[in-house]
Structures are given as C-alpha cells and as structure tokens.
Amino acid sequence: MIPALSVPPPIEETAPNTRCRILATAERFFREIGYQKTTVADIAKTLRMSPANVYRFFDSKKAINEAVVERLIGEVEAKIAAIAGRPGDSAEIRLREVIALLHRDAAGRFTAHPRMHEMIEAAMSESWNVCRHHVDRITAVLERVIADGVDRGEFAVPDAAVAARCVHTAILRFCHPVLVVQCPEDFVPALDAMIEFLLGALRAQRQAC
Amino acid sequence: MIPALSVPPPIEETAPNTRCRILATAERFFREIGYQKTTVADIAKTLRMSPANVYRFFDSKKAINEAVVERLIGEVEAKIAAIAGRPGDSAEIRLREVIALLHRDAAGRFTAHPRMHEMIEAAMSESWNVCRHHVDRITAVLERVIADGVDRGEFAVPDAAVAARCVHTAILRFCHPVLVVQCPEDFVPALDAMIEFLLGALRAQRQAC
C-alpha cells in the first residue's frame, strides 16, 4: 500500500482546477436556477466539498459572480479582438462583423437562458467596475478598427475614441443583456439598418467636399 | 332642506374626476412605495372609496398602471411635439432640443424617484403595447423633424423613417428608464458628443461630392 503522503493530489484537486470547477458549477446554477436562489452551499454540495473550501477561493457569492461574468465576457472580447486584428479586411467589414458578433452573442446567450439576466443584474448593481471594464475593452476594440479605417481613408472622424463610444452606445439595444431580451425581434430598426446608419456617421467627413 | 336628489353631485365626484384622482393617487403610490407593494385597496382607502368603486373605472392594477404610464408619456410626447412644430428653427436645432428634452425628462423623473422603475418594468413586461406605441410616437416626431431637414437640404438620408428609428435606438442609453438610472453620469459619451455623431450620420449624404 502506498503511504498517503506520497500520493500526489489527484489532478482535479489542484488549486487552479478547483477554481475552474467552482466557476463552471456556479455558472450552471446561475443559468438554470438564477443568481438569487443559488447559495454557496449548493455549489459546494454539487462539487462534494465543504462551503469553507469554496470560500478558500472566493470571498463571497458576489466574488464568484464577478469571476463567472469575467470569464463569459472574456470569451466575447477574445472573439471581437480576433476580428479586429484581421488586416486583410477593410475596417468597414471588420466593424460590421464585430457588431454582428456582439449582437449574436448577447441574443443567443440571454434569450436561451433568461435566468442569466439575474447574474448580470447583480453584476451591474454590485460590481459595476466589472461591467465598466468590459465596456472599456469593447470600445477599445471598436476604436482600433475605427482608427484603422481613418488611416486607410475609409472613415473620417475627428476622434476615434469618441466615435467608438458613440457606436457602442448606439448599439446597446442589440447587445445589452436586458434590452436584447426585452425588445421583440420585430422591433425596428433591424441591426443591418443600424449598422448602415452608423457607417454613414463614420464616413461623414470623408465625403465632405 | 333641499331634497337629496336635487343636489348635483359634488364636483370631485364626477366620473372623469374620480378617474383622475385614482390615477394621481396611484402614481404617488407607485412613485413612493413602488408598483409591487401598492394594492388597489391602498389606493381606494386613500381616496376614501371602496375597492369596488376603483374597479368600476379600472379592471385591474395593470390597467391603472397603463393609464398612469400613458399620462406620463403623454406629457413628454406633447413637449417634444411642440419643439418639432417650430418651423422658425432649423431641423438641427429642433432635433438637438427634442433629444435633450427626452434625456432631461427621463433622467429627472427616474433618478429622483427610483421606485418608478418598478411601474415601468411592469409596463414593459405586462403592457408592451403601451411602450411600443410610445416609441412609435417618439419616432414619428423624430421622423417629422428629419424629413423636414431633408426638405430644407440640411439632412440627406434615403429614408427619414428608418433614420428616425436609428436615432431613437442610438439614444436609448440617455432616455430608457432603466439605462438612464443605471449608467453613471460620467459614463461616456456625453449626450452632446452623441448628438454630434448622429447629426454626422444625418448629414452624411448631403456632404457627398
């Protein structure tokens, strides 16, 4: 018999892995029964660990939610950054794709799992900085594409950073977790019409005589 | 002694007036203690009438809320229609003022009375048509100003109705009851920057060589 001390911890018990398992389980709970009804005890029980062990990794349910939300938004941020970084495509094509992806991601995620709404609402009221940093990173991607479009002569705006903020604010109805679920599908304008309108604003000064 | 039958009903007991008093009282309750906690019995008690009498005018709390919301939004609709109907001002000036008023009205109303949020949420989930008609009437005002701007050569958009929908969607963050309270004041862009950006889109084709 191998003495207990010489046995390395099973692979699933390493700290980073435990952290991941806690987040994956929490996310499932938040998605399926909602943030409000989920307790740290539920998460611990499902993982067959003590609540105290969960608290070794996260101070509170709020801290778990912040990590879950950061992981989710990290995924969409990585996808739009990849689109923005394709120098072969025009800025216009990349901007269209970034906006379409933001919409598709939000619509798919929040329509399929209406209870996710609760964890997002909790993040917006308790962890506003997480949301603000997300907005900052999205607008940074939009700004990169717009500034590139200005360099290429596709767009002409006096300040790419301000234009990026305006574009992101203008598309809130298509990517805000609450609005994307609240607005019926037939609620005009369609995303395509909105993108055309915004492209008009970005091109505006280029076309000036 | 005057026989009871010959006495006209006191002025405050005429039907339209009773309806108004119910709405005014309901609005105060919704604003101060919130839609969820308000009961028809509370409203009736404050007015010293029976709940049955309230139900003679309104089928349900939902119906009361719809009437309260319609009255509130009727006020702001009348104000923006008055601005839109000033032919002496350029379309640009009128558009700026309409948008600024929509923002000021929403920010003032919902920031001062955070509990009004509940009645609006209830209207959005239970009485979507009331909200949709409101949006339709606001975009109709925006469309009138934009179409007038096109006639005057100030703007050049292929379809004023689509442009109006886009402008209204783009300013949601500044006039949606939930977003206007949720977004901190320093959350950029400022309304002025947003208006400039949207005016760029409206002027876009006018400036084309």
Coordinates of C-alpha atoms in Angstrom, one line a residue:
Chain A
M1 CA 0.0 0.0 0.0
I2 CA 1.3 3.4 -1.0
P3 CA 1.5 5.8 2.0
A4 CA -1.0 8.6 1.7
L5 CA 1.7 11.3 1.8
S6 CA 3.5 10.0 -1.3
V7 CA 0.4 10.2 -3.4
P8 CA 0.2 13.4 -5.4
P9 CA -3.2 15.1 -5.2
P10 CA -5.5 13.9 -8.0
I11 CA -5.2 16.2 -11.0
E12 CA -8.7 17.6 -10.4
E13 CA -7.7 18.8 -6.9
T14 CA -5.0 21.3 -7.9
A15 CA -6.0 24.8 -7.0
P16 CA -6.5 26.3 -10.4
N17 CA -8.6 23.4 -11.4
T18 CA -10.8 23.6 -8.2
R19 CA -11.3 27.3 -9.0
C20 CA -12.4 26.4 -12.5
R21 CA -14.8 23.7 -11.3
I22 CA -16.3 26.1 -8.8
L23 CA -16.9 28.6 -11.6
A24 CA -18.3 26.1 -14.0
T25 CA -20.7 24.8 -11.4
A26 CA -21.7 28.3 -10.3
E27 CA -22.3 29.3 -13.9
R28 CA -24.6 26.3 -14.4
F29 CA -26.6 27.2 -11.2
F30 CA -26.8 30.9 -12.2
R31 CA -28.0 30.0 -15.7
E32 CA -30.5 27.3 -14.6
I33 CA -32.0 28.4 -11.3
G34 CA -30.8 32.0 -11.2
Y35 CA -28.3 34.0 -9.2
Q36 CA -30.7 34.9 -6.4
K37 CA -31.6 31.3 -5.5
T38 CA -28.1 29.9 -5.8
T39 CA -26.2 29.5 -2.5
V40 CA -22.5 28.8 -1.9
A41 CA -23.7 25.7 -0.1
D42 CA -25.4 24.4 -3.3
I43 CA -22.3 24.9 -5.3
A44 CA -20.1 23.2 -2.6
K45 CA -22.5 20.3 -2.3
T46 CA -22.6 19.6 -6.0
L47 CA -18.7 19.6 -6.0
R48 CA -18.7 17.4 -2.9
M49 CA -16.7 19.9 -1.0
S50 CA -17.3 22.0 2.1
P51 CA -18.6 25.6 1.7
A52 CA -15.4 26.5 3.6
N53 CA -13.3 25.1 0.8
V54 CA -15.3 27.3 -1.7
Y55 CA -14.6 30.3 0.5
R56 CA -10.8 29.5 0.2
F57 CA -11.1 30.5 -3.4
F58 CA -13.8 33.2 -3.4
D59 CA -14.7 35.5 -0.5
S60 CA -18.4 35.6 -1.4
K61 CA -21.1 34.7 -3.9
K62 CA -20.5 38.2 -5.3
A63 CA -16.9 37.3 -6.0
I64 CA -17.9 34.1 -7.7
N65 CA -20.3 36.0 -9.9
E66 CA -17.6 38.5 -10.8
A67 CA -15.3 35.7 -11.9
V68 CA -18.1 34.0 -13.8
V69 CA -19.1 37.2 -15.6
E70 CA -15.4 38.0 -16.4
R71 CA -15.0 34.6 -17.9
L72 CA -18.1 35.0 -20.1
I73 CA -17.2 38.4 -21.3
G74 CA -13.6 37.4 -21.8
E75 CA -14.8 34.9 -24.4
V76 CA -16.7 37.5 -26.4
E77 CA -13.9 40.0 -26.1
A78 CA -11.4 37.5 -27.5
K79 CA -13.7 36.8 -30.5
I80 CA -14.1 40.5 -31.4
A81 CA -10.4 41.2 -30.9
A82 CA -9.6 38.4 -33.4
I83 CA -12.0 40.0 -35.9
A84 CA -10.5 43.5 -35.3
G85 CA -7.0 42.1 -35.9
R86 CA -7.5 40.9 -39.5
P87 CA -5.6 43.5 -41.5
G88 CA -6.7 41.8 -44.8
D89 CA -10.2 43.0 -44.3
S90 CA -11.4 46.6 -44.7
A91 CA -12.3 48.5 -41.5
E92 CA -15.9 48.5 -42.6
I93 CA -16.1 44.7 -42.9
R94 CA -14.5 44.2 -39.5
L95 CA -16.8 46.8 -37.9
R96 CA -19.8 45.1 -39.3
E97 CA -18.6 41.7 -38.1
V98 CA -17.7 42.9 -34.6
I99 CA -21.1 44.5 -34.1
A100 CA -22.9 41.4 -35.6
L101 CA -20.9 39.2 -33.2
L102 CA -21.7 41.3 -30.2
H103 CA -25.4 41.1 -31.0
R104 CA -25.4 37.4 -31.9
D105 CA -23.5 36.5 -28.7
A106 CA -25.8 38.5 -26.4
A107 CA -29.0 37.4 -28.2
G108 CA -28.1 33.8 -28.2
R109 CA -26.8 33.7 -24.6
F110 CA -29.5 35.7 -22.9
T111 CA -32.5 34.5 -24.9
A112 CA -31.6 30.9 -24.4
H113 CA -31.1 31.4 -20.7
P114 CA -33.4 34.1 -19.3
R115 CA -32.2 33.4 -15.8
M116 CA -28.7 34.6 -16.7
H117 CA -30.3 38.0 -16.6
E118 CA -30.1 37.8 -12.7
M119 CA -26.4 37.3 -12.6
I120 CA -25.9 40.2 -15.0
E121 CA -28.2 42.5 -13.0
A122 CA -26.3 41.5 -9.8
A123 CA -23.0 42.3 -11.5
M124 CA -24.4 45.7 -12.8
S125 CA -25.6 46.7 -9.3
E126 CA -22.9 45.2 -7.1
S127 CA -19.9 45.0 -9.4
W128 CA -20.2 48.0 -11.7
N129 CA -16.4 48.1 -12.3
V130 CA -16.5 44.6 -13.9
C131 CA -19.2 45.9 -16.4
R132 CA -17.3 49.2 -16.9
H133 CA -14.1 47.4 -17.8
H134 CA -15.9 45.2 -20.2
V135 CA -17.4 48.3 -21.9
D136 CA -13.9 49.9 -21.9
R137 CA -12.4 46.8 -23.6
I138 CA -15.2 46.6 -26.2
T139 CA -14.9 50.2 -27.1
A140 CA -11.1 49.8 -27.3
V141 CA -11.6 47.2 -30.0
L142 CA -14.1 49.4 -31.8
E143 CA -11.7 52.3 -31.5
R144 CA -8.8 50.2 -33.0
V145 CA -11.0 49.3 -36.1
I146 CA -12.3 52.9 -36.5
A147 CA -8.8 54.4 -36.2
D148 CA -7.5 51.9 -38.7
G149 CA -10.4 52.9 -41.0
V150 CA -9.4 56.6 -40.6
D151 CA -5.7 55.7 -41.5
R152 CA -6.9 53.8 -44.6
G153 CA -9.2 56.7 -45.7
E154 CA -12.3 54.7 -45.2
F155 CA -13.6 56.8 -42.3
A156 CA -13.1 60.3 -41.2
V157 CA -13.9 61.2 -37.7
P158 CA -12.2 63.8 -35.6
D159 CA -11.7 61.4 -32.6
A160 CA -11.8 57.6 -33.0
A161 CA -12.2 57.1 -29.2
V162 CA -15.3 59.3 -29.1
A163 CA -16.7 57.7 -32.2
A164 CA -16.1 54.2 -30.7
R165 CA -18.0 55.3 -27.6
C166 CA -20.8 56.6 -29.7
V167 CA -21.0 53.4 -31.8
H168 CA -21.1 51.2 -28.8
T169 CA -23.8 53.3 -27.1
A170 CA -25.8 53.4 -30.3
I171 CA -25.9 49.6 -30.4
L172 CA -26.9 49.0 -26.8
R173 CA -30.3 47.8 -27.8
F174 CA -28.6 45.0 -29.7
C175 CA -26.1 43.8 -27.1
H176 CA -27.2 44.9 -23.7
P177 CA -28.3 41.8 -21.8
V178 CA -31.5 43.3 -20.6
L179 CA -32.5 45.1 -23.8
V180 CA -31.6 42.3 -26.2
V181 CA -34.2 40.1 -24.4
Q182 CA -36.8 42.8 -23.8
C183 CA -37.0 44.1 -27.3
P184 CA -39.1 41.8 -29.6
E185 CA -37.3 40.6 -32.7
D186 CA -39.6 42.7 -35.0
F187 CA -38.7 45.9 -33.1
V188 CA -37.2 48.1 -35.7
P189 CA -34.6 49.1 -36.8
A190 CA -33.0 45.9 -37.8
L191 CA -29.4 45.6 -36.9
D192 CA -28.3 46.0 -40.6
A193 CA -30.1 49.3 -40.9
M194 CA -28.5 50.5 -37.7
I195 CA -25.0 49.5 -38.9
E196 CA -25.6 51.3 -42.2
F197 CA -26.7 54.4 -40.3
L198 CA -23.6 54.3 -38.1
L199 CA -21.3 53.8 -41.0
G200 CA -22.8 56.9 -42.5
A201 CA -21.7 58.8 -39.4
L202 CA -18.2 57.4 -39.6
R203 CA -17.8 58.2 -43.3
A204 CA -19.4 61.6 -42.9
Q205 CA -16.4 63.8 -43.1
R206 CA -14.6 61.8 -45.6
Q207 CA -17.3 62.6 -48.1
A208 CA -17.2 66.3 -47.4
C209 CA -16.3 68.4 -50.4
Chain B
M1 CA -83.9 71.4 3.5
I2 CA -83.0 70.6 -0.1
P3 CA -84.1 67.1 -1.2
A4 CA -81.1 64.9 -1.8
L5 CA -82.0 64.2 -5.4
S6 CA -81.9 67.9 -6.4
V7 CA -78.3 68.3 -5.2
P8 CA -75.9 67.9 -8.1
P9 CA -73.0 65.5 -7.3
P10 CA -70.0 67.4 -5.7
I11 CA -67.6 68.4 -8.5
E12 CA -65.0 65.9 -7.3
E13 CA -67.4 63.0 -7.7
T14 CA -68.0 63.3 -11.4
A15 CA -66.7 60.2 -13.3
P16 CA -63.8 61.8 -15.2
N17 CA -62.6 63.5 -12.0
T18 CA -62.8 60.3 -10.0
R19 CA -60.7 58.6 -12.7
C20 CA -58.1 61.4 -12.4
R21 CA -58.0 61.2 -8.7
I22 CA -57.4 57.4 -8.8
L23 CA -54.6 57.9 -11.3
A24 CA -53.0 60.7 -9.3
T25 CA -53.1 58.7 -6.1
A26 CA -51.9 55.5 -7.9
E27 CA -49.0 57.4 -9.4
R28 CA -48.0 58.8 -6.0
F29 CA -48.0 55.2 -4.5
F30 CA -46.1 53.8 -7.5
R31 CA -43.5 56.5 -7.2
E32 CA -43.1 56.4 -3.4
I33 CA -43.6 52.8 -2.3
G34 CA -43.3 51.1 -5.7
Y35 CA -45.7 49.3 -8.1
Q36 CA -45.2 45.8 -6.5
K37 CA -46.2 46.8 -3.0
T38 CA -49.1 49.0 -3.9
T39 CA -52.6 47.4 -3.8
V40 CA -55.9 48.6 -5.2
A41 CA -57.1 48.6 -1.6
D42 CA -54.4 51.1 -0.6
I43 CA -55.5 53.4 -3.4
A44 CA -59.1 53.1 -2.5
K45 CA -58.5 53.7 1.2
T46 CA -56.5 56.9 0.5
L47 CA -59.4 58.2 -1.7
R48 CA -62.0 57.1 1.0
M49 CA -63.8 54.9 -1.5
S50 CA -64.3 51.1 -1.8
P51 CA -62.0 49.0 -3.9
A52 CA -65.2 48.1 -5.9
N53 CA -65.5 51.7 -6.8
V54 CA -61.9 51.7 -8.1
Y55 CA -62.7 48.6 -10.2
R56 CA -65.7 50.5 -11.8
F57 CA -63.0 52.6 -13.5
F58 CA -60.1 50.2 -13.9
D59 CA -60.3 46.4 -14.4
S60 CA -57.0 45.7 -12.6
K61 CA -53.8 47.2 -11.1
K62 CA -52.3 46.6 -14.5
A63 CA -55.0 48.8 -16.2
I64 CA -54.3 51.5 -13.6
N65 CA -50.6 51.3 -14.4
E66 CA -51.2 51.5 -18.1
A67 CA -53.2 54.7 -17.6
V68 CA -50.6 56.2 -15.3
V69 CA -47.8 55.4 -17.8
E70 CA -49.8 56.8 -20.7
R71 CA -50.4 60.0 -18.8
L72 CA -46.7 60.4 -18.0
I73 CA -45.6 59.7 -21.5
G74 CA -48.3 61.8 -23.0
E75 CA -46.7 64.8 -21.2
V76 CA -43.3 64.2 -22.7
E77 CA -44.8 63.5 -26.1
A78 CA -46.6 66.8 -26.1
K79 CA -43.4 68.7 -25.2
I80 CA -41.4 67.2 -28.0
A81 CA -44.2 67.6 -30.5
A82 CA -44.2 71.3 -29.6
I83 CA -40.5 71.6 -30.3
A84 CA -40.8 69.7 -33.6
G85 CA -43.6 72.0 -34.7
R86 CA -41.5 75.2 -34.6
P87 CA -40.9 76.0 -38.3
G88 CA -38.8 79.0 -37.4
D89 CA -35.9 76.8 -36.1
S90 CA -33.7 74.7 -38.3
A91 CA -34.2 70.9 -38.2
E92 CA -30.9 70.5 -36.5
I93 CA -31.8 72.8 -33.6
R94 CA -35.1 71.1 -33.1
L95 CA -33.5 67.7 -33.2
R96 CA -31.0 68.7 -30.6
E97 CA -33.7 70.0 -28.4
V98 CA -36.0 67.0 -28.8
I99 CA -33.2 64.7 -27.8
A100 CA -32.1 66.9 -24.9
L101 CA -35.6 67.0 -23.6
L102 CA -36.1 63.3 -23.8
H103 CA -32.9 62.8 -21.8
R104 CA -33.7 65.5 -19.3
D105 CA -37.2 64.2 -18.7
A106 CA -36.1 60.6 -18.2
A107 CA -33.1 61.5 -16.1
G108 CA -35.0 63.9 -13.9
R109 CA -38.0 61.7 -13.4
F110 CA -36.3 58.3 -12.8
T111 CA -33.3 59.5 -10.9
A112 CA -35.5 61.4 -8.4
H113 CA -37.9 58.5 -8.0
P114 CA -36.0 55.3 -8.4
R115 CA -39.2 53.3 -7.4
M116 CA -40.9 54.4 -10.6
H117 CA -38.6 51.9 -12.2
E118 CA -41.0 49.2 -11.0
M119 CA -44.1 50.6 -12.7
I120 CA -42.1 51.0 -15.9
E121 CA -40.7 47.4 -15.7
A122 CA -44.3 46.2 -15.1
A123 CA -45.5 48.1 -18.1
M124 CA -42.6 46.7 -20.2
S125 CA -43.4 43.2 -19.2
E126 CA -47.2 43.2 -19.0
S127 CA -48.2 46.1 -21.3
W128 CA -45.6 46.0 -24.0
N129 CA -48.1 47.7 -26.5
V130 CA -48.2 50.8 -24.3
C131 CA -44.4 51.0 -24.6
R132 CA -44.4 50.2 -28.3
H133 CA -46.9 52.9 -29.1
H134 CA -44.9 55.4 -27.0
V135 CA -41.8 54.5 -29.0
D136 CA -43.8 54.8 -32.2
R137 CA -45.0 58.3 -31.3
I138 CA -41.5 59.5 -30.4
T139 CA -40.0 58.2 -33.6
A140 CA -42.9 59.8 -35.5
V141 CA -41.8 63.2 -34.0
L142 CA -38.1 62.5 -34.9
E143 CA -39.2 61.5 -38.4
R144 CA -41.1 64.7 -38.9
V145 CA -38.0 66.8 -37.9
I146 CA -35.7 64.6 -40.0
A147 CA -37.9 64.7 -43.1
D148 CA -38.2 68.5 -42.7
G149 CA -34.4 68.7 -42.5
V150 CA -34.2 66.7 -45.8
D151 CA -36.7 69.1 -47.4
R152 CA -34.6 72.1 -46.3
G153 CA -31.4 70.5 -47.5
E154 CA -30.0 70.2 -44.0
F155 CA -30.0 66.4 -43.9
A156 CA -29.8 63.8 -46.6
V157 CA -31.0 60.3 -45.7
P158 CA -32.6 57.9 -48.0
D159 CA -35.5 57.1 -45.6
A160 CA -36.4 59.5 -42.8
A161 CA -38.5 56.8 -41.0
V162 CA -35.5 54.4 -40.8
A163 CA -33.2 57.3 -39.8
A164 CA -35.7 58.3 -37.0
R165 CA -35.7 54.7 -35.7
C166 CA -31.9 54.6 -35.7
V167 CA -31.6 57.9 -33.9
H168 CA -34.1 56.8 -31.3
T169 CA -32.4 53.5 -30.8
A170 CA -29.0 55.2 -30.6
I171 CA -30.1 57.4 -27.7
L172 CA -31.7 54.7 -25.6
R173 CA -28.9 55.0 -23.0
F174 CA -30.0 58.6 -22.5
C175 CA -33.7 58.1 -22.3
H176 CA -34.6 54.5 -21.4
P177 CA -35.9 54.5 -17.8
V178 CA -33.6 51.6 -16.8
L179 CA -30.4 52.7 -18.5
V180 CA -30.7 56.4 -17.6
V181 CA -30.6 55.4 -13.9
Q182 CA -28.1 52.6 -14.3
C183 CA -25.4 54.4 -16.3
P184 CA -23.3 56.7 -14.1
E185 CA -23.2 60.4 -15.1
D186 CA -19.6 60.2 -16.1
F187 CA -20.3 57.2 -18.4
V188 CA -19.2 58.5 -21.8
P189 CA -20.0 59.6 -24.4
A190 CA -21.7 62.7 -23.1
L191 CA -25.1 63.4 -24.7
D192 CA -23.6 66.3 -26.8
A193 CA -21.0 64.1 -28.3
M194 CA -23.6 61.5 -29.2
I195 CA -25.9 64.2 -30.8
E196 CA -22.9 65.4 -32.9
F197 CA -22.2 61.9 -34.0
L198 CA -25.8 61.3 -35.1
L199 CA -26.0 64.6 -36.9
G200 CA -23.0 63.5 -38.8
A201 CA -24.9 60.4 -40.0
L202 CA -27.9 62.5 -40.9
R203 CA -25.8 65.0 -42.9
A204 CA -23.7 62.2 -44.4
Q205 CA -25.1 62.2 -47.9
R206 CA -25.6 65.9 -48.2
Q207 CA -21.9 66.3 -47.9
A208 CA -21.1 63.7 -50.6
C209 CA -19.3 65.2 -53.6

